[in-house]
mmCIF file of C-alpha atoms in Angstrom:
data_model
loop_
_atom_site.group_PDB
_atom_site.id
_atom_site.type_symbol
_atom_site.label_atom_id
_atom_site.label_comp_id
_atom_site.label_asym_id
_atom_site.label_seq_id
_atom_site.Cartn_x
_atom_site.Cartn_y
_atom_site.Cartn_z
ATOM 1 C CA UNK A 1 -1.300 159.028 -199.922
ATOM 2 C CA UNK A 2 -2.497 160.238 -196.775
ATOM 3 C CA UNK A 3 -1.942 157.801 -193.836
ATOM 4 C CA UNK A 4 -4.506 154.840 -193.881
ATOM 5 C CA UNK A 5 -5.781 155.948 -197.122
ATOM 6 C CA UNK A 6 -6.986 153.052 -198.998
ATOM 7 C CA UNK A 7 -4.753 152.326 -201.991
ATOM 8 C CA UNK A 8 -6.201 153.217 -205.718
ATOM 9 C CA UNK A 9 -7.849 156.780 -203.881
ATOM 10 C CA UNK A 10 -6.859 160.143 -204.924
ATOM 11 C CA UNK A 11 -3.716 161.455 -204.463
ATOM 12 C CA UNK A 12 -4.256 164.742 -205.427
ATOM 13 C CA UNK A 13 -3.218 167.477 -203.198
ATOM 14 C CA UNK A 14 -1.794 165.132 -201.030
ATOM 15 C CA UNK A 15 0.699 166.557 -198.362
ATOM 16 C CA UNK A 16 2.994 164.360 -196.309
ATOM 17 C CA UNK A 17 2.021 163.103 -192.541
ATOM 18 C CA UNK A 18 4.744 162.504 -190.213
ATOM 19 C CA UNK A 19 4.725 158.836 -189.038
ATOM 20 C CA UNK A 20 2.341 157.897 -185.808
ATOM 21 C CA UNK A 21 2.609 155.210 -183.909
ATOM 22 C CA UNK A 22 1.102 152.149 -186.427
ATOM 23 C CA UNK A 23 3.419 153.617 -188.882
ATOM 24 C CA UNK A 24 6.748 153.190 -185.752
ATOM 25 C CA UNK A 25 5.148 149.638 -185.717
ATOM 26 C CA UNK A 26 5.316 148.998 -189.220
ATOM 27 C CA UNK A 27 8.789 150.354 -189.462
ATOM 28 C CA UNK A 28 10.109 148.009 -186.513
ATOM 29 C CA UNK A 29 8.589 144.850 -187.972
ATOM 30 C CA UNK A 30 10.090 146.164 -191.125
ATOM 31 C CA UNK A 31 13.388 146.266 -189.793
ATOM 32 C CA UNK A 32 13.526 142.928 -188.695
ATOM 33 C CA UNK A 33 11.621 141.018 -191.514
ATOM 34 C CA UNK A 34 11.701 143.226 -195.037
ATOM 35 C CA UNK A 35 10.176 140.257 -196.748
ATOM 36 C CA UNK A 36 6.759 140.036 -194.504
ATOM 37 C CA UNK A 37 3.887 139.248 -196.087
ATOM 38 C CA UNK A 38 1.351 142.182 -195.841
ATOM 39 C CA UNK A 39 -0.774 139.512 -193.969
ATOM 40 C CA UNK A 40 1.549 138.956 -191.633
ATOM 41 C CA UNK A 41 2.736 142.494 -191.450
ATOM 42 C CA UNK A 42 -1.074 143.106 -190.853
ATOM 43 C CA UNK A 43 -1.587 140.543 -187.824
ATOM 44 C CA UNK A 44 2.206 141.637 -186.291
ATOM 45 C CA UNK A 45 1.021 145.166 -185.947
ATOM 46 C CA UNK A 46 -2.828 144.662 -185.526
ATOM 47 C CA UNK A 47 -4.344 146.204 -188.337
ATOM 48 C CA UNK A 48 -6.389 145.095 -191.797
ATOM 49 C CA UNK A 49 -4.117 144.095 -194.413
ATOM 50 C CA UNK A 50 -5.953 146.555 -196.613
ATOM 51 C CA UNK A 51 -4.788 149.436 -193.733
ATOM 52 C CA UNK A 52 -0.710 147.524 -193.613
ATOM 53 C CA UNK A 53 -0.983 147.892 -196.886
ATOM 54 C CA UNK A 54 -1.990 151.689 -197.343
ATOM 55 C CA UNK A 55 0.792 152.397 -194.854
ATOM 56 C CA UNK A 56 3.142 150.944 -196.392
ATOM 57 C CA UNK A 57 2.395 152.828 -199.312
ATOM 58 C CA UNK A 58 2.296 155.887 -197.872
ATOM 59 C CA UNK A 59 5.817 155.707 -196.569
ATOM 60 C CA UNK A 60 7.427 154.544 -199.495
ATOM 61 C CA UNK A 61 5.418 157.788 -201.951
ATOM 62 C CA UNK A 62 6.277 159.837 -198.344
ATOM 63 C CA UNK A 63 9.903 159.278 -198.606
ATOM 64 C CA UNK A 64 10.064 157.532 -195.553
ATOM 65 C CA UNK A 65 11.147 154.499 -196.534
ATOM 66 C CA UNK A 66 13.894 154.821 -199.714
ATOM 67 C CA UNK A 67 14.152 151.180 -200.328
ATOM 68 C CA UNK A 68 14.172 147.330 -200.165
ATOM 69 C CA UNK A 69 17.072 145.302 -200.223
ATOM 70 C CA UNK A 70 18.941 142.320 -198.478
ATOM 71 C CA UNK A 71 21.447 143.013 -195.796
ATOM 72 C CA UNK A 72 24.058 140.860 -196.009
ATOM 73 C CA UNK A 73 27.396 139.670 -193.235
ATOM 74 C CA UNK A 74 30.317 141.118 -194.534
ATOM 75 C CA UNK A 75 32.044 138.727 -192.914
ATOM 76 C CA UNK A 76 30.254 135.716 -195.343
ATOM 77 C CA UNK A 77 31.145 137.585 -198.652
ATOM 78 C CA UNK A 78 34.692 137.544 -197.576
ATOM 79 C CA UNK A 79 34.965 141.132 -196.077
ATOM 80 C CA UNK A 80 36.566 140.775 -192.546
ATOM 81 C CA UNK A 81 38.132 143.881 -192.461
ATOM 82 C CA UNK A 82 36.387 147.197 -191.424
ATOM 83 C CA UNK A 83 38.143 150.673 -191.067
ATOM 84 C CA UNK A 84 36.999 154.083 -190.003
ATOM 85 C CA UNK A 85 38.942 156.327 -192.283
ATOM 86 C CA UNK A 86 39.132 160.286 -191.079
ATOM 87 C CA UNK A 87 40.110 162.731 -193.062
ATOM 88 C CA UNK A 88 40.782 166.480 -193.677
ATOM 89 C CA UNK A 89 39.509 167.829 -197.165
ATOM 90 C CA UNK A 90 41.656 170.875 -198.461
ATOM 91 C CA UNK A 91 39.261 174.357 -198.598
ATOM 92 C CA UNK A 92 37.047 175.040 -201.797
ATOM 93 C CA UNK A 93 37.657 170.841 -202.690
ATOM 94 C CA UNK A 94 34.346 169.843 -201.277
ATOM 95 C CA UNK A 95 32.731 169.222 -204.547
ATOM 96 C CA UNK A 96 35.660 167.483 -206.421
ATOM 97 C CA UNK A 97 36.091 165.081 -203.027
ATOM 98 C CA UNK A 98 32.371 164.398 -203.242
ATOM 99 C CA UNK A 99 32.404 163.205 -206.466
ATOM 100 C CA UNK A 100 35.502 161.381 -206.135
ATOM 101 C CA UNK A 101 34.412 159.514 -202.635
ATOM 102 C CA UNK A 102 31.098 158.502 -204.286
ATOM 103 C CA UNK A 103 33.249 156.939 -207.453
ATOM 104 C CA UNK A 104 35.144 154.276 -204.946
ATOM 105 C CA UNK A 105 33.862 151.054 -204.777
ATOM 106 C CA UNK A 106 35.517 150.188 -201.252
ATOM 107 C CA UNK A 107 33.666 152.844 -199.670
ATOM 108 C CA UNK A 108 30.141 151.505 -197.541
ATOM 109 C CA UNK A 109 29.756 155.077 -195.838
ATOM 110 C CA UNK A 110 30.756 158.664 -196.154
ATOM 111 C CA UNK A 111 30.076 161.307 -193.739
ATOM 112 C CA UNK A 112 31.007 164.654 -193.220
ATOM 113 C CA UNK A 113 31.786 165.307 -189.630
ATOM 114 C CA UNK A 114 32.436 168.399 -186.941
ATOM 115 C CA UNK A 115 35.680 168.144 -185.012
ATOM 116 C CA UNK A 116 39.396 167.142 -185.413
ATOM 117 C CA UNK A 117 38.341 165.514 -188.713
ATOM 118 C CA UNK A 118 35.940 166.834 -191.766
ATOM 119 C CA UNK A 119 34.623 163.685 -192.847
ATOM 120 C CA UNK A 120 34.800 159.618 -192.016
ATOM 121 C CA UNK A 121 34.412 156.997 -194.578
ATOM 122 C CA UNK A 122 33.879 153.257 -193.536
ATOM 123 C CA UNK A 123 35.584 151.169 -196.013
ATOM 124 C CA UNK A 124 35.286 147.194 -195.985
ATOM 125 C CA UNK A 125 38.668 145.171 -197.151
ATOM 126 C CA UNK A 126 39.550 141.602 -197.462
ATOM 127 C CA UNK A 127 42.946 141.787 -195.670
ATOM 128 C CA UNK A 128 44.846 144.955 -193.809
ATOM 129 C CA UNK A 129 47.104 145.085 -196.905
ATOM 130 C CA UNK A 130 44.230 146.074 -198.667
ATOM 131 C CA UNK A 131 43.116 148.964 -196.232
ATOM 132 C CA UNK A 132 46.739 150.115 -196.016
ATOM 133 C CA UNK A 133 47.045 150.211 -200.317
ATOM 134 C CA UNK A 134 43.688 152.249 -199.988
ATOM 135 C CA UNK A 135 44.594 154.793 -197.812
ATOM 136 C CA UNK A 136 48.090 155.486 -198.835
ATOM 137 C CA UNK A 137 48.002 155.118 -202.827
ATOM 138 C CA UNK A 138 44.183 155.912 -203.392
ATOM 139 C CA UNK A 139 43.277 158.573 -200.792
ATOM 140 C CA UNK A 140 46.139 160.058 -199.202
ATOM 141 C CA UNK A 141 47.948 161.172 -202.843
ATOM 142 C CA UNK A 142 44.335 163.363 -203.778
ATOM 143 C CA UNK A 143 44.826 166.881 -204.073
ATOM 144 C CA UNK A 144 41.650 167.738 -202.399
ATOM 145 C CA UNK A 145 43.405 165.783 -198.964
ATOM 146 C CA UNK A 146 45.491 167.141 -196.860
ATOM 147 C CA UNK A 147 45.439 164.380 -194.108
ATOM 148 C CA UNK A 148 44.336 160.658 -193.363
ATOM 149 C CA UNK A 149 43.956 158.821 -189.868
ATOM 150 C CA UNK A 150 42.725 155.302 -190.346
ATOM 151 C CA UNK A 151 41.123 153.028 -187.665
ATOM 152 C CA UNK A 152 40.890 149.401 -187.733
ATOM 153 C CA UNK A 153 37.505 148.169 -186.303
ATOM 154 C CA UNK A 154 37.804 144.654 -184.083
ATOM 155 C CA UNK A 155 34.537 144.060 -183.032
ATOM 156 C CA UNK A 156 31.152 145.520 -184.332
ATOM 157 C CA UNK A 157 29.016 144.567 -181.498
ATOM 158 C CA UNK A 158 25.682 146.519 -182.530
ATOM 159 C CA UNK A 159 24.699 147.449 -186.163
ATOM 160 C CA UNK A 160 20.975 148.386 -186.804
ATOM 161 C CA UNK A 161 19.481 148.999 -190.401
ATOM 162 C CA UNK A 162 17.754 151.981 -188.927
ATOM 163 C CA UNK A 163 16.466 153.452 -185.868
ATOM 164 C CA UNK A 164 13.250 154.556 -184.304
ATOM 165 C CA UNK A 165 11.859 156.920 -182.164
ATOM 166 C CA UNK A 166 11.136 154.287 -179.461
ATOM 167 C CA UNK A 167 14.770 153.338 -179.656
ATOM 168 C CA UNK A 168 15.997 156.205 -177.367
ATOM 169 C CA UNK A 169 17.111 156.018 -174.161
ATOM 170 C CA UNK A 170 14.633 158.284 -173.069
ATOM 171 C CA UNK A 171 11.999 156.447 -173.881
ATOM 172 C CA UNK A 172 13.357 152.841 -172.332
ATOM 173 C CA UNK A 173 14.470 151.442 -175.706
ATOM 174 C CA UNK A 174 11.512 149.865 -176.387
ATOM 175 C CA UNK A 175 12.049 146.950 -179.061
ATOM 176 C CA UNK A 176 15.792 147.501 -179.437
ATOM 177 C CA UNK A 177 18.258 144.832 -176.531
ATOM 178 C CA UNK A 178 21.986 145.687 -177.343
ATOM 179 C CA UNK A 179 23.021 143.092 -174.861
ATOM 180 C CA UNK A 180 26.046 143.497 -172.512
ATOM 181 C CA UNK A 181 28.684 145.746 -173.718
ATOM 182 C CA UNK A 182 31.693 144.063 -175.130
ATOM 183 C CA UNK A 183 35.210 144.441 -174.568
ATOM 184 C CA UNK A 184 37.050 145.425 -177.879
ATOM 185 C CA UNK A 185 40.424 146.220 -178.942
ATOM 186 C CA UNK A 186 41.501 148.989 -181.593
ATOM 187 C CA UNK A 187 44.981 149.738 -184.181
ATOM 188 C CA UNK A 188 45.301 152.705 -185.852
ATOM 189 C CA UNK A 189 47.025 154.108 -188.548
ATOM 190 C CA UNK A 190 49.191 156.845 -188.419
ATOM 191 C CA UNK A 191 48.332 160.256 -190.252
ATOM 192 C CA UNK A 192 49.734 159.350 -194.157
ATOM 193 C CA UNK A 193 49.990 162.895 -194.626
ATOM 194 C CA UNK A 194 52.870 162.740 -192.399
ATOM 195 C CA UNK A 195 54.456 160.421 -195.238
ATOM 196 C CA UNK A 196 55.073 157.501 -192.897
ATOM 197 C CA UNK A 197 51.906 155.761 -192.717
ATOM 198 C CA UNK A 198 51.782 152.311 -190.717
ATOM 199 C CA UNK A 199 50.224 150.245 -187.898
ATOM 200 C CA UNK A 200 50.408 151.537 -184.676
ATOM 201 C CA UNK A 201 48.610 149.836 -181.390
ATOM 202 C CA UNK A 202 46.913 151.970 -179.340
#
């Protein structure tokens, strides 16, 4: 559907348009209400309902927008530990580690990264213990890893759903107020591929 397209017309030979400016809108009222009426969406961004609603459309048959769901505290579901977990995947593994990684329920995140590390997983855990067990007995004894630094976060002060163009720096972070930095403290693990994983401060 071609952007402000009205919905029930043809789709036929319809090519993707990258998002313009009503669209940014959309997505930023989005971000902060997923549940907005289309009326509401309408008056927030100052278009018809019929046009919020096209939009819409459009960016979900685009690809744009992949979903709707809740986001919920981790923190009020019980999970009050997070951990950045780095780690070095063995040559000609890749595919066996991808499956694998995608299998294990503790994992939020999974990226593979340039630099000291090949990929970092953020993993969510009740208690340390639990992070610890993870990283030693789950991770640490795969063949397709050869090493495992762990970092316990202490304070996530900004965490955004997505961002948007507007967001940048460059363009004054319109929308988007991190607030004042804050202060935070980190513990690491040490490598369990060295066979003596534990706390250490830093």
């Amino acid at each position: 559907m071609s952007r402000g397209q009205e919905p029930g017309g043809s789709t036929a030979g319809r090519t993707a348009e990258p998002p313009d400016e009503v669209d940014h809108r959309i997505l930023a009222e989005l971000r902060d209400n997923g549940r907005i009426s289309m009326s509401a969406l309408a008056e927030r961004v100052g278009v018809s309902r019929a046009t919020a609603y096209s939009r819409v459309a459009s960016l979900v048959a685009d690809g744009v927008i992949t979903g709707f769901g809740a986001r919920v505290d981790p923190l009020k579901v019980g999970f009050g530990i997070c951990t950045l977990v780095f780690v070095t995947v063995r040559p000609r593994t890749w595919a066996s580690f991808r499956r694998r990684v995608a299998e294990m329920s503790q994992v939020e995140y999974c990226a593979v990264t340039t630099g000291q590390h090949d990929a970092m997983l953020l993993v969510r855990a009740r208690e340390v213990a639990e992070v610890h067990a993870f990283v030693t007995e789950v991770l640490a004894v795969l063949p397709e890893i050869r090493a495992v630094e762990s970092v316990l976060v202490m304070d996530e002060v900004v965490r955004r759903p997505y961002l948007l163009p507007g967001d940048s720096a460059g363009s004054g972070g319109a929308g988007v107020s991190a607030g004042p930095a804050q202060p935070v403290g980190m513990t690491r693990f040490i490598r369990a591929g060295d066979g003596h994983a534990g706390l250490e401060p830093l």
